[in-house]
Amino acid sequence: QVQLVESGGGLVQAGGSLRLSCAASGSIVSISAMGWYRQATGKQREWVAIINTGGVTNYADSVRGRFTISRDNAKNTVYLQMNNLKPEDTAVYYCNAVVKVVFDHLAKTYWGQGTQVTVSS
């Protein structure tokens, strides 16, 4: 019913920048929180950033001051601007969204398929 499609990953040198996008589509009535997670090889998935409908944001300590999350409610899209990237930021980045769909009164969390970010030293 809902698809989240990420884009914008790639290979960048340390100190560089990337901007990730995640667009939600489907039978969407409303989206509340949207966020980003990441999973490095051999590690558990970890939370990176979150933004609510009103634009209030929060970040993991490891990315605060370097990453910025934003959203375009009209486009059902969330972004992650990543600056001053470090090799330890290398991971698959996943977006998620808490979505209410048509004919379902319960909001559910949906995930994207992930996009690879690789930071070389």
C-alpha positions as semicolon CSV with decimal commas, in nm:
position;residue;x (nm);y (nm);z (nm)
1;Q;0,000;0,000;0,000
2;V;0,289;0,236;0,074
3;Q;0,627;0,248;-0,094
4;L;0,930;0,443;0,026
5;V;1,199;0,495;-0,236
6;E;1,539;0,633;-0,137
7;S;1,791;0,794;-0,367
8;G;2,110;0,996;-0,348
9;G;2,359;0,749;-0,205
10;G;2,702;0,698;-0,350
11;L;3,076;0,718;-0,297
12;V;3,230;1,034;-0,154
13;Q;3,562;1,131;-0,001
14;A;3,591;1,216;0,366
15;G;3,484;1,574;0,425
16;G;3,241;1,565;0,134
17;S;2,863;1,590;0,123
18;L;2,569;1,390;0,002
19;R;2,195;1,449;0,005
20;L;1,959;1,157;0,044
21;S;1,593;1,169;-0,055
22;C;1,307;0,938;0,033
23;A;0,970;0,969;-0,137
24;A;0,659;0,798;-0,005
25;S;0,377;0,697;-0,237
26;G;0,058;0,492;-0,222
27;S;-0,280;0,523;-0,058
28;I;-0,156;0,779;0,195
29;V;-0,389;0,976;0,417
30;S;-0,124;1,131;0,638
31;I;0,237;1,089;0,747
32;S;0,350;1,174;1,097
33;A;0,714;1,108;1,186
34;M;0,974;1,044;0,917
35;G;1,326;0,936;0,989
36;W;1,656;0,792;0,881
37;Y;1,845;0,490;1,008
38;R;2,169;0,331;0,896
39;Q;2,333;-0,008;0,914
40;A;2,703;-0,065;0,868
41;T;2,835;-0,406;0,770
42;G;2,837;-0,638;1,068
43;K;2,656;-0,390;1,293
44;Q;2,302;-0,338;1,409
45;R;2,078;-0,082;1,246
46;E;2,101;0,250;1,431
47;W;1,882;0,555;1,439
48;V;2,021;0,869;1,272
49;A;1,757;1,142;1,267
50;I;1,385;1,209;1,294
51;I;1,144;1,487;1,196
52;N;0,779;1,527;1,285
53;T;0,499;1,688;1,090
54;G;0,568;2,026;1,243
55;G;0,935;2,016;1,151
56;V;1,076;1,941;1,495
57;T;1,396;1,742;1,455
58;N;1,630;1,530;1,660
59;Y;1,964;1,367;1,582
60;A;2,194;1,096;1,704
61;D;2,497;1,242;1,879
62;S;2,726;1,094;1,615
63;V;2,574;1,309;1,337
64;R;2,446;1,618;1,519
65;G;2,594;1,931;1,365
66;R;2,687;1,752;1,041
67;F;2,355;1,608;0,918
68;T;2,028;1,794;0,859
69;I;1,691;1,626;0,817
70;S;1,407;1,807;0,642
71;R;1,079;1,721;0,474
72;D;0,841;1,842;0,207
73;N;0,494;1,749;0,326
74;A;0,335;1,832;-0,009
75;K;0,563;1,577;-0,177
76;N;0,563;1,320;0,107
77;T;0,940;1,335;0,092
78;V;1,209;1,342;0,358
79;Y;1,569;1,449;0,299
80;L;1,898;1,398;0,476
81;Q;2,173;1,648;0,400
82;M;2,502;1,497;0,511
83;N;2,805;1,726;0,539
84;N;3,160;1,668;0,657
85;L;3,120;1,296;0,600
86;K;3,353;1,057;0,777
87;P;3,452;0,698;0,691
88;E;3,252;0,580;0,992
89;D;2,938;0,716;0,823
90;T;2,970;0,437;0,567
91;A;2,650;0,230;0,581
92;V;2,327;0,146;0,409
93;Y;2,084;0,427;0,490
94;Y;1,714;0,351;0,533
95;C;1,425;0,591;0,563
96;N;1,106;0,517;0,748
97;A;0,773;0,685;0,791
98;V;0,470;0,644;1,014
99;V;0,183;0,642;0,768
100;K;-0,192;0,632;0,788
101;V;-0,348;0,481;0,476
102;V;-0,695;0,477;0,329
103;F;-0,937;0,232;0,496
104;D;-0,707;0,172;0,795
105;H;-0,748;0,375;1,114
106;L;-0,413;0,258;1,251
107;A;-0,088;0,424;1,147
108;K;0,195;0,186;1,058
109;T;0,568;0,218;1,004
110;Y;0,703;0,160;0,656
111;W;1,064;0,127;0,543
112;G;1,254;0,201;0,227
113;Q;1,484;-0,047;0,058
114;G;1,804;0,133;0,157
115;T;2,072;0,326;-0,026
116;Q;2,446;0,271;0,011
117;V;2,668;0,553;0,133
118;T;3,043;0,493;0,120
119;V;3,292;0,744;0,254
120;S;3,655;0,690;0,159
121;S;3,943;0,817;0,371
